[in-house]
Coordinates of C-alpha atoms and ligand atoms in Angstrom, one line a residue:
M1 CA -31.0 17.3 32.4
L2 CA -29.8 16.2 29.0
K3 CA -32.0 14.1 26.8
E4 CA -31.7 12.6 23.4
V5 CA -35.0 12.8 21.5
Q6 CA -35.9 11.3 18.1
L7 CA -38.4 13.0 15.7
F8 CA -39.6 12.2 12.2
L9 CA -39.8 15.3 10.1
L10 CA -40.9 16.1 6.6
P11 CA -38.1 17.6 4.4
D12 CA -39.7 21.1 4.5
Q13 CA -39.8 21.0 8.3
V14 CA -36.1 20.7 8.8
N15 CA -35.5 24.5 9.1
D16 CA -38.6 25.3 10.9
E17 CA -37.3 26.0 14.4
V18 CA -40.7 26.9 16.0
L19 CA -42.3 23.6 14.7
I20 CA -39.3 21.6 15.9
K21 CA -39.4 23.2 19.3
N22 CA -43.2 22.5 19.6
K23 CA -42.7 18.9 18.6
L24 CA -39.9 18.4 21.1
Q25 CA -42.0 20.0 23.9
K26 CA -44.9 17.8 23.0
K27 CA -42.8 14.6 22.8
L28 CA -41.2 15.3 26.2
R29 CA -44.5 16.5 27.7
L30 CA -42.8 19.6 29.0
S31 CA -45.0 22.3 30.5
T32 CA -42.6 25.1 29.5
S33 CA -41.0 26.1 26.3
K34 CA -37.9 27.3 28.2
F35 CA -35.5 24.6 27.1
F36 CA -32.6 24.4 24.7
Y37 CA -32.1 22.0 21.9
K38 CA -29.4 21.1 19.3
W39 CA -29.4 18.8 16.3
K40 CA -27.4 15.6 17.0
K41 CA -28.0 13.5 13.9
R42 CA -30.0 13.7 10.6
S43 CA -30.6 11.2 7.9
I44 CA -33.0 11.0 5.0
D45 CA -35.3 8.0 4.7
A46 CA -36.3 7.8 1.1
R47 CA -37.3 4.1 1.0
Q48 CA -41.0 5.0 0.8
K49 CA -42.8 7.6 -1.4
N50 CA -43.4 9.6 1.7
I51 CA -39.8 10.8 2.3
K52 CA -39.0 11.4 5.9
I53 CA -36.1 12.9 7.8
N54 CA -34.9 10.9 10.9
A55 CA -33.8 13.5 13.3
T56 CA -32.2 13.2 16.7
F57 CA -31.8 16.2 19.1
W58 CA -30.2 17.0 22.3
V59 CA -32.6 18.7 24.7
A60 CA -31.6 20.3 28.0
S61 CA -33.1 22.8 30.4
N62 CA -29.7 24.5 30.8
S63 CA -27.7 25.4 27.6
K64 CA -24.5 24.4 29.4
D65 CA -25.6 20.8 29.4
I66 CA -25.8 20.6 25.6
P67 CA -22.5 19.0 24.4
S68 CA -20.1 21.5 22.8
L69 CA -17.1 21.1 20.5
V70 CA -13.8 20.0 22.0
G71 CA -11.3 22.3 20.2
F72 CA -7.7 21.6 19.3
M73 CA -5.2 21.9 22.2
P74 CA -1.6 21.7 21.2
K75 CA 1.1 21.4 23.9
K76 CA 4.3 23.3 24.1
I77 CA 6.8 21.5 22.0
D78 CA 9.7 19.6 23.7
A79 CA 12.7 20.8 21.6
K80 CA 14.3 17.4 21.8
K81 CA 11.4 15.5 20.4
S82 CA 10.5 15.5 16.7
I83 CA 8.9 13.2 14.1
I84 CA 9.4 13.1 10.4
I85 CA 6.2 12.6 8.4
I86 CA 6.4 11.9 4.6
G87 CA 3.2 13.0 2.8
M88 CA 0.7 15.7 3.6
G89 CA -2.5 13.9 2.9
P90 CA -5.2 13.4 5.6
A91 CA -3.0 10.9 7.3
G92 CA 0.1 13.1 7.4
I93 CA -1.8 16.1 8.5
F94 CA -3.7 14.4 11.3
A95 CA -0.5 12.7 12.5
A96 CA 1.1 16.2 12.6
L97 CA -1.8 17.6 14.6
R98 CA -1.6 14.7 17.0
A99 CA 2.1 15.3 17.4
L100 CA 1.4 18.8 18.5
E101 CA -1.2 17.6 21.0
L102 CA 1.6 15.3 22.4
G103 CA 4.2 18.1 22.5
I104 CA 6.3 16.6 19.6
K105 CA 7.5 18.7 16.7
P106 CA 6.2 17.4 13.4
I107 CA 8.4 17.9 10.3
I108 CA 6.4 17.2 7.1
Y109 CA 8.0 16.6 3.7
E110 CA 5.5 16.7 0.8
R111 CA 6.5 16.1 -2.8
G112 CA 3.8 18.3 -4.2
K113 CA 2.9 22.0 -3.9
D114 CA 0.7 24.0 -1.6
V115 CA -3.0 23.9 -2.3
R116 CA -3.0 27.2 -4.2
S117 CA -0.1 26.4 -6.5
R118 CA -1.5 23.0 -7.1
R119 CA -4.5 24.5 -8.9
R120 CA -2.4 25.5 -11.9
D121 CA -1.3 21.9 -12.4
L122 CA -4.9 20.7 -12.2
A123 CA -5.9 23.2 -14.9
K124 CA -3.1 21.9 -17.1
I125 CA -4.4 18.3 -16.8
N126 CA -8.0 19.3 -17.5
K127 CA -7.3 21.8 -20.3
E128 CA -4.1 20.6 -22.0
G129 CA -3.9 16.9 -20.9
I130 CA -0.5 17.5 -19.3
V131 CA 0.2 15.5 -16.1
N132 CA 2.8 16.8 -13.7
P133 CA 4.0 13.7 -11.8
E134 CA 4.7 15.7 -8.7
S135 CA 1.6 17.9 -8.6
N136 CA -1.8 16.6 -9.6
Y137 CA -5.2 15.5 -8.2
C138 CA -3.4 13.0 -5.9
F139 CA -0.1 14.7 -5.0
G140 CA 0.2 18.0 -3.1
E141 CA -0.9 19.6 0.1
G142 CA -3.9 17.9 1.5
G143 CA -3.2 14.7 -0.6
A144 CA -5.8 13.0 -2.8
G145 CA -8.7 14.3 -0.7
T146 CA -8.1 18.0 -1.3
Y147 CA -10.0 18.3 -4.6
S148 CA -12.5 15.6 -3.8
D149 CA -16.2 15.5 -2.8
G150 CA -14.9 15.5 0.7
K151 CA -17.2 12.7 1.8
L152 CA -16.5 12.0 5.4
Y153 CA -18.6 8.9 5.8
T154 CA -16.8 5.8 6.9
R155 CA -17.9 2.3 7.7
S156 CA -14.8 1.7 9.7
K157 CA -16.2 3.0 13.0
K158 CA -14.1 0.3 14.8
R159 CA -10.9 1.9 13.7
G160 CA -11.1 5.0 15.9
D161 CA -12.8 8.1 16.9
V162 CA -14.7 9.4 13.8
Q163 CA -16.3 12.2 15.8
R164 CA -12.9 13.6 16.8
I165 CA -11.9 13.8 13.1
L166 CA -15.1 15.6 12.2
E167 CA -14.7 18.0 15.2
L168 CA -11.2 18.8 14.0
F169 CA -12.5 19.5 10.5
V170 CA -15.1 21.9 12.1
H171 CA -12.4 23.5 14.3
F172 CA -10.4 24.3 11.1
G173 CA -13.4 25.8 9.3
A174 CA -15.8 23.1 8.1
D175 CA -19.5 23.6 8.5
E176 CA -21.0 22.2 11.7
D177 CA -23.5 20.3 9.6
I178 CA -20.9 17.6 9.1
L179 CA -21.4 16.6 12.7
V180 CA -25.1 16.2 12.2
N181 CA -25.5 14.7 8.7
A182 CA -25.4 10.9 8.5
H183 CA -23.4 11.2 5.2
P184 CA -21.4 14.4 5.7
H185 CA -19.4 16.0 3.0
I186 CA -17.4 19.2 2.6
G187 CA -16.9 19.9 -1.1
T188 CA -13.9 20.8 -3.3
N189 CA -14.5 24.5 -3.0
K190 CA -14.2 24.5 0.9
L191 CA -11.5 21.8 1.5
P192 CA -8.4 23.8 0.4
K193 CA -9.1 26.6 2.9
I194 CA -9.5 24.0 5.7
I195 CA -6.3 22.3 4.7
Q196 CA -4.5 25.7 4.6
A197 CA -5.8 26.5 8.1
M198 CA -4.4 23.2 9.4
R199 CA -1.0 23.9 7.8
E200 CA -0.9 27.4 9.4
C201 CA -1.7 25.9 12.8
I202 CA 1.0 23.3 12.4
I203 CA 3.6 26.0 11.6
E204 CA 2.3 28.5 14.3
N205 CA 2.8 25.8 16.9
G206 CA 6.4 25.0 16.0
G207 CA 6.0 22.3 13.3
E208 CA 7.6 22.4 9.8
V209 CA 6.0 21.9 6.4
H210 CA 8.2 21.5 3.4
F211 CA 6.7 21.4 -0.1
D212 CA 8.4 20.2 -3.3
S213 CA 10.3 17.8 -1.0
K214 CA 10.3 14.3 -2.2
L215 CA 11.5 11.3 -0.3
I216 CA 13.9 9.4 -2.7
D217 CA 15.9 7.2 -0.4
I218 CA 16.0 5.5 2.9
S219 CA 19.0 3.9 4.6
H220 CA 19.0 1.5 7.4
V221 CA 21.6 -0.2 9.7
N222 CA 21.0 -3.3 11.8
G223 CA 17.2 -3.2 11.3
E224 CA 16.9 0.4 12.2
I225 CA 16.3 3.4 10.0
S226 CA 19.3 5.7 10.0
E227 CA 19.0 8.3 7.2
I228 CA 16.6 9.5 4.5
V229 CA 17.2 11.6 1.4
I230 CA 14.8 14.4 0.6
N231 CA 15.4 15.6 -3.0
Q232 CA 19.2 15.4 -2.9
K233 CA 19.6 16.3 0.8
K234 CA 20.6 13.6 3.4
I235 CA 18.8 13.9 6.7
P236 CA 19.5 11.8 9.8
C237 CA 16.3 10.0 10.8
K238 CA 15.3 7.5 13.5
S239 CA 11.5 7.5 13.2
L240 CA 9.5 8.1 10.0
I241 CA 5.8 8.1 9.4
L242 CA 5.3 7.0 5.8
A243 CA 2.0 8.4 4.7
T244 CA 2.5 8.6 1.0
G245 CA -0.8 7.3 -0.3
H246 CA -1.6 4.6 -2.8
S247 CA -0.5 6.4 -5.9
A248 CA 3.1 6.8 -4.8
R249 CA 4.4 3.8 -6.7
D250 CA 8.0 5.0 -6.6
I251 CA 7.8 4.4 -2.8
F252 CA 6.8 0.8 -3.2
Y253 CA 9.7 0.3 -5.7
L254 CA 12.1 2.1 -3.3
L255 CA 11.2 -0.1 -0.4
D256 CA 11.4 -3.2 -2.5
N257 CA 14.9 -2.2 -3.8
K258 CA 16.0 -1.7 -0.2
G259 CA 14.9 -5.2 0.7
I260 CA 12.0 -4.0 2.9
S261 CA 9.2 -6.5 2.5
L262 CA 5.9 -5.8 0.9
E263 CA 2.7 -7.9 0.3
S264 CA 0.2 -7.9 -2.5
K265 CA -3.4 -7.3 -1.4
P266 CA -6.9 -7.3 -3.0
F267 CA -8.1 -4.0 -4.4
A268 CA -11.0 -3.0 -6.7
L269 CA -11.2 -1.8 -10.3
G270 CA -13.8 -0.8 -12.9
V271 CA -15.4 2.2 -14.4
R272 CA -16.8 5.6 -13.4
V273 CA -20.4 5.9 -14.6
E274 CA -22.0 9.3 -15.1
H275 CA -25.8 9.8 -15.1
P276 CA -27.8 13.0 -15.3
Q277 CA -28.4 14.0 -11.7
S278 CA -32.1 14.6 -12.4
L279 CA -32.5 10.9 -13.4
I280 CA -30.9 9.8 -10.1
D281 CA -33.1 12.2 -8.1
K282 CA -36.2 10.9 -10.0
I283 CA -35.3 7.3 -9.2
Q284 CA -34.3 7.8 -5.6
Y285 CA -37.0 10.3 -4.7
H286 CA -39.9 8.4 -6.3
G287 CA -40.4 10.9 -9.2
R288 CA -40.0 14.0 -7.0
L289 CA -37.9 16.4 -9.0
N290 CA -36.3 19.8 -8.1
D291 CA -37.5 19.5 -4.5
K292 CA -35.7 22.4 -2.8
F293 CA -35.9 20.7 0.5
L294 CA -34.1 17.6 -0.6
P295 CA -30.3 17.4 -1.4
P296 CA -29.2 15.9 -4.8
A297 CA -29.8 12.2 -4.4
S298 CA -27.0 9.7 -3.9
Y299 CA -26.9 5.9 -4.0
S300 CA -24.9 3.0 -2.7
L301 CA -25.1 -0.3 -4.6
V302 CA -23.6 -3.6 -4.0
C303 CA -24.1 -7.2 -5.3
Q304 CA -22.3 -10.5 -5.5
I305 CA -21.4 -11.8 -9.0
N306 CA -19.7 -15.2 -9.2
G307 CA -18.6 -14.9 -5.5
K308 CA -17.1 -11.5 -6.0
G309 CA -18.3 -8.1 -4.7
V310 CA -19.2 -5.5 -7.3
F311 CA -20.1 -2.1 -5.7
S312 CA -20.5 1.6 -6.2
F313 CA -17.5 3.5 -4.9
C314 CA -17.2 7.2 -4.0
M315 CA -20.5 8.3 -5.5
C316 CA -20.6 12.1 -6.2
P317 CA -24.0 13.7 -6.6
G318 CA -23.9 16.9 -8.6
G319 CA -20.2 16.1 -9.3
I320 CA -17.5 16.2 -11.9
I321 CA -15.3 13.3 -13.2
A322 CA -11.7 14.3 -12.8
P323 CA -8.5 13.1 -14.6
C324 CA -6.5 11.6 -11.6
A325 CA -3.4 10.2 -13.4
T326 CA -0.1 10.7 -11.5
D327 CA 2.1 9.8 -14.4
K328 CA 2.3 10.7 -18.0
E329 CA 1.4 7.5 -19.8
E330 CA -1.8 6.6 -17.9
V331 CA -5.4 7.5 -17.6
V332 CA -7.2 7.3 -14.2
T333 CA -10.7 8.6 -13.2
N334 CA -12.2 9.7 -9.9
G335 CA -14.9 12.2 -8.9
W336 CA -15.4 15.4 -6.9
S337 CA -18.2 17.8 -6.2
P338 CA -18.6 21.2 -4.7
S339 CA -20.3 21.7 -1.4
K340 CA -23.7 22.5 -3.0
R341 CA -23.4 19.5 -5.3
D342 CA -25.1 21.6 -7.9
N343 CA -23.7 20.2 -11.2
P344 CA -26.2 18.5 -13.5
Y345 CA -24.3 15.2 -13.4
S346 CA -24.0 12.4 -10.9
N347 CA -21.0 10.1 -11.0
S348 CA -19.8 7.0 -9.2
G349 CA -17.1 4.3 -9.5
I350 CA -18.6 0.9 -10.2
V351 CA -15.8 -1.5 -9.3
I352 CA -15.2 -5.2 -8.9
S353 CA -12.9 -6.8 -6.2
V354 CA -9.7 -8.0 -7.7
L355 CA -7.6 -10.6 -5.9
P356 CA -3.9 -11.2 -6.6
S357 CA -4.9 -14.6 -8.1
D358 CA -7.1 -12.8 -10.7
C359 CA -4.0 -11.1 -12.1
K360 CA -1.4 -12.6 -14.5
G361 CA 2.0 -13.3 -13.1
N362 CA 3.8 -14.8 -10.1
I363 CA 1.3 -15.0 -7.2
E364 CA 4.3 -14.5 -4.8
D365 CA 5.2 -11.2 -6.4
P366 CA 4.0 -8.3 -4.2
F367 CA 3.6 -6.2 -7.4
I368 CA 1.2 -8.6 -9.1
G369 CA -1.9 -6.4 -8.5
L370 CA 0.0 -3.2 -9.1
N371 CA 1.2 -4.4 -12.5
F372 CA -2.3 -5.3 -13.5
Q373 CA -3.6 -1.9 -12.3
K374 CA -0.8 -0.1 -14.2
S375 CA -1.4 -2.1 -17.4
I376 CA -5.1 -1.1 -17.5
E377 CA -4.3 2.6 -16.9
N378 CA -1.6 2.5 -19.6
K379 CA -3.9 0.7 -22.1
S380 CA -6.6 3.3 -21.4
W381 CA -4.1 6.1 -22.1
I382 CA -3.2 4.4 -25.5
L383 CA -6.8 3.7 -26.4
G384 CA -7.9 7.2 -25.4
G385 CA -5.4 8.7 -27.8
K386 CA -2.3 9.2 -25.7
N387 CA -3.6 12.4 -24.0
Q388 CA -6.0 12.6 -21.0
C389 CA -9.0 11.7 -23.2
V390 CA -10.8 8.8 -21.5
P391 CA -12.1 5.6 -23.1
A392 CA -15.9 5.9 -22.9
Q393 CA -19.0 3.9 -23.8
R394 CA -22.7 4.6 -23.3
L395 CA -23.9 2.2 -20.6
K396 CA -26.7 0.9 -22.9
D397 CA -24.1 0.3 -25.7
F398 CA -21.9 -1.5 -23.2
M399 CA -24.7 -3.8 -22.3
E400 CA -25.3 -4.5 -26.0
D401 CA -21.6 -4.7 -26.8
K402 CA -21.8 -1.8 -29.4
L403 CA -19.3 1.0 -30.0
S404 CA -20.9 4.3 -29.1
L405 CA -21.5 6.6 -32.1
D406 CA -21.8 9.8 -30.0
F407 CA -22.0 11.0 -26.4
P408 CA -24.2 13.3 -24.4
V409 CA -22.3 16.2 -22.8
T410 CA -20.3 14.8 -19.8
S411 CA -18.4 16.5 -17.0
Y412 CA -15.0 15.0 -17.9
Q413 CA -13.1 18.0 -19.2
P414 CA -10.2 16.5 -21.2
G415 CA -12.6 14.7 -23.5
L416 CA -14.0 11.2 -24.4
K417 CA -12.9 8.6 -27.0
S418 CA -15.3 6.0 -28.1
V419 CA -13.9 2.6 -27.1
R420 CA -15.4 -0.7 -26.2
M421 CA -14.9 -1.4 -22.5
D422 CA -14.2 -5.0 -23.5
D423 CA -11.0 -3.6 -25.2
V424 CA -9.9 -2.0 -22.0
F425 CA -10.6 -4.7 -19.4
P426 CA -10.2 -8.5 -19.3
E427 CA -13.4 -10.6 -19.6
F428 CA -13.7 -11.3 -15.9
V429 CA -14.2 -7.6 -15.3
T430 CA -16.6 -6.7 -18.1
N431 CA -18.7 -9.9 -17.5
S432 CA -19.1 -9.0 -13.8
L433 CA -19.9 -5.4 -14.6
R434 CA -22.6 -6.4 -17.1
K435 CA -24.3 -8.7 -14.6
A436 CA -23.9 -6.1 -11.8
F437 CA -25.5 -3.4 -13.9
L438 CA -28.5 -5.7 -14.5
A439 CA -28.8 -6.2 -10.8
F440 CA -28.4 -2.5 -10.1
D441 CA -31.1 -1.7 -12.7
K442 CA -33.5 -3.9 -10.7
K443 CA -32.8 -1.9 -7.5
M444 CA -32.9 1.5 -9.2
K445 CA -35.3 1.2 -12.2
G446 CA -33.9 3.2 -15.1
Y447 CA -30.3 3.0 -14.0
I448 CA -29.4 1.4 -17.4
T449 CA -30.0 4.2 -19.8
N450 CA -28.7 5.6 -23.0
D451 CA -27.9 8.8 -21.1
A452 CA -25.4 7.2 -18.8
V453 CA -21.7 7.0 -19.9
L454 CA -19.0 4.7 -18.6
H455 CA -15.5 6.3 -18.3
A456 CA -12.5 4.0 -17.9
P457 CA -10.8 3.2 -15.7
E458 CA -11.6 3.7 -12.0
S459 CA -8.5 2.0 -10.7
R460 CA -7.3 3.8 -7.6
T461 CA -9.9 2.7 -5.1
S462 CA -7.4 1.2 -2.7
S463 CA -3.8 0.1 -2.6
P464 CA -2.9 -3.1 -4.4
I465 CA 0.1 -3.4 -2.1
K466 CA 0.4 -3.6 1.7
I467 CA 3.4 -2.4 3.6
P468 CA 3.3 -4.8 6.6
R469 CA 3.5 -3.5 10.2
D470 CA 3.7 -5.0 13.6
R471 CA 0.2 -5.3 15.1
E472 CA 1.1 -3.8 18.4
F473 CA 3.9 -1.4 17.7
L474 CA 2.9 -0.4 14.2
H475 CA 6.4 -0.3 12.8
H476 CA 7.6 -2.3 9.9
P477 CA 8.6 -5.8 11.1
D478 CA 11.9 -5.5 9.2
L479 CA 12.7 -2.0 10.2
K480 CA 12.3 -0.3 13.6
G481 CA 11.4 3.3 13.2
L482 CA 9.6 3.0 9.8
Y483 CA 5.8 3.5 10.4
P484 CA 3.7 2.6 7.3
C485 CA 0.6 4.7 7.6
A486 CA -2.9 4.8 6.1
E487 CA -4.1 4.2 2.5
G488 CA -0.8 3.7 0.7
A489 CA 0.2 1.1 3.2
G490 CA -3.1 -0.7 3.1
Y491 CA -4.6 0.4 6.5
A492 CA -7.2 3.0 5.4
G493 CA -9.6 3.8 2.6
G494 CA -10.9 7.3 2.5
I495 CA -10.3 10.6 4.2
V496 CA -11.6 9.8 7.7
S497 CA -10.0 6.4 8.0
A498 CA -6.7 7.8 6.8
A499 CA -6.9 10.6 9.3
I500 CA -7.7 8.1 12.1
D501 CA -4.7 6.0 11.1
G502 CA -2.5 9.1 11.1
I503 CA -3.4 9.7 14.8
K504 CA -3.1 6.0 15.7
V505 CA 0.4 5.8 14.2
M506 CA 1.5 9.0 15.9
D507 CA 0.3 7.6 19.3
A508 CA 2.3 4.4 18.6
V509 CA 5.5 6.4 17.8
L510 CA 5.3 8.0 21.2
L511 CA 4.9 4.7 23.0
N512 CA 7.8 3.0 21.3
Ligands
FAD605 C1 -10.6 13.0 -6.9 C2 -10.7 12.2 -5.6 C3 -11.8 12.2 -4.9 C4 -11.9 11.5 -3.7 N1 -13.0 11.7 -2.9 C5 -13.1 11.2 -1.7 C6 -14.2 11.4 -0.8 O1 -15.1 12.1 -1.2 N2 -14.2 10.9 0.4 C7 -13.1 10.1 0.9 O2 -13.2 9.6 2.0 N3 -12.1 9.8 0.1 C8 -12.0 10.4 -1.2 N4 -10.9 10.1 -2.0 C9 -9.9 9.2 -1.4 C10 -9.0 10.0 -0.4 O3 -8.6 11.2 -0.9 C11 -7.9 9.1 0.1 O4 -8.5 8.0 0.7 C12 -7.1 9.8 1.2 O5 -6.6 11.1 0.7 C13 -5.9 8.9 1.6 O6 -5.1 9.7 2.5 P1 -3.6 9.4 2.8 O7 -3.1 10.5 3.7 O8 -3.4 8.0 3.2 O9 -2.9 9.5 1.3 P2 -2.9 10.7 0.2 O10 -4.1 11.6 0.4 O11 -2.8 10.0 -1.1 O12 -1.6 11.6 0.5 C14 -0.4 11.1 0.3 C15 0.6 12.3 0.1 O13 1.9 11.9 0.1 C16 2.6 12.6 -0.9 N5 3.8 11.8 -1.3 C17 3.7 10.7 -2.1 N6 5.0 10.2 -2.3 C18 5.8 11.1 -1.6 C19 7.2 11.2 -1.5 N7 8.0 10.3 -2.1 N8 7.8 12.2 -0.8 C20 7.0 13.1 -0.2 N9 5.6 13.1 -0.3 C21 5.1 12.1 -1.0 C22 1.6 12.9 -2.0 O14 2.0 14.0 -2.7 C23 0.3 13.1 -1.2 O15 0.1 14.4 -0.9 C24 -10.8 10.8 -3.2 C25 -9.6 10.7 -4.0 C26 -9.5 11.4 -5.2 C27 -8.3 11.3 -6.0

């Protein structure tokens, strides 16, 4: 017998196993306490003052009936079959793991360094404002997700098997809680070890991983890929999974130069706002502060302004704002948090949808959105003082169009420069942001406060360019053997959906 049972618990009851077992026995009207149970799902319902935990359990009379994890089962590699994967972000890694499950040898080329060596370059950005264009918050082993909050929530359930991705994360060392929590996250302190375990598994099972190895050229003959150049080395190649992420602008330029078609696509851009975490807890938990049974509160906000979506993006409770530029003359923000989310700050992107038609230039130009994104990042770098200091304005001052005279302590390490957001962004962005903040303040009373600071820009939410691919076979329509994959190609947004796309593309390679 396996049953799914739902209970409503109070936050302080979540770890009380005796109480939970009693409640399950009562609910199922069981005469015996000899049964087994396991958490299936858990979510917090904080809509009312009386905060509840929605809990779902598996209950069975035999422990063998309780679903257990499906591990990772690689096949013996067929020496004649291999696949080249460019980029070792979530998409590249999960494509490689899938290749091993299919008995195909994955060969990964990654421009950045391994997770450990990468840390030194992150310290340089934070402490000295020096950006290494090959190794930074976006480039290197594990990709852009390695030093992130590690949120694993995705709305794109239709895209594939989310549970399988979560189970693989657990197999490689993530806490089993990620299978249960409605909004799972791993944390920056834990992700690098998991990524390292995945790499070791790829190598142990016959795959290859090459760091400091950048794709710089692609040759093709008669509509088929023939050769690639990694650093200066020519490598024959028939099939290539291109999983280089949305920050690899040189890849877009390379494809364009080679006559391989690209398309512009909508993306989103705005600011990263930081509040004291205690304020967000107070608002979301109805004044309840420092409740040890509740996690640091998060939020998800969305509204429509003049027919355009304005929404919170990648909210990090207890987080830190990070300098995420990938080139020297730009400033880009994003956020991360450790597994405990125990920093005193909360940050979130607040972004507005940008259509190619919102940007200046030729609407037919696939680079129209990218040029706009780049211009904002470069302007922010100039206004910030040509280092990694970020243009900043208190939220209240932004609403009143006043330059900020000072700032509270914020988490952004390289430093803040007082700048009007209206000097960073065009009017259509700042107008929409102001209206959206008013709407958000109605949903979360106290959101507009002098203690909140806007950091600009939040510009790498999704790719402004799409690399087209055949719907069925997933290769580029101009070039057989070139498989555009995940976020950089416009088919994913976030760690889980990128991982799902990596698996999907690898499956397509096998079929073609
Ligand atoms: C600070 C931060 C926090 C984030 N937080 C979250 C979060 O909590 N949850 C979430 O879901 N998402 C988060 N994201 C977004 C998430 O990281 C991305 O959506 C995801 O990593 C995209 O995966 P990908 O594999 O498509 O590309 P990427 O992760 O961008 O990986 C691409 C890889 O390709 C490599 N590469 C690029 N060009 C070349 C080349 N020419 N040759 C060889 N290699 C190349 C890069 O070095 C990189 O390692 C965050 C991002 C950042 C920067």
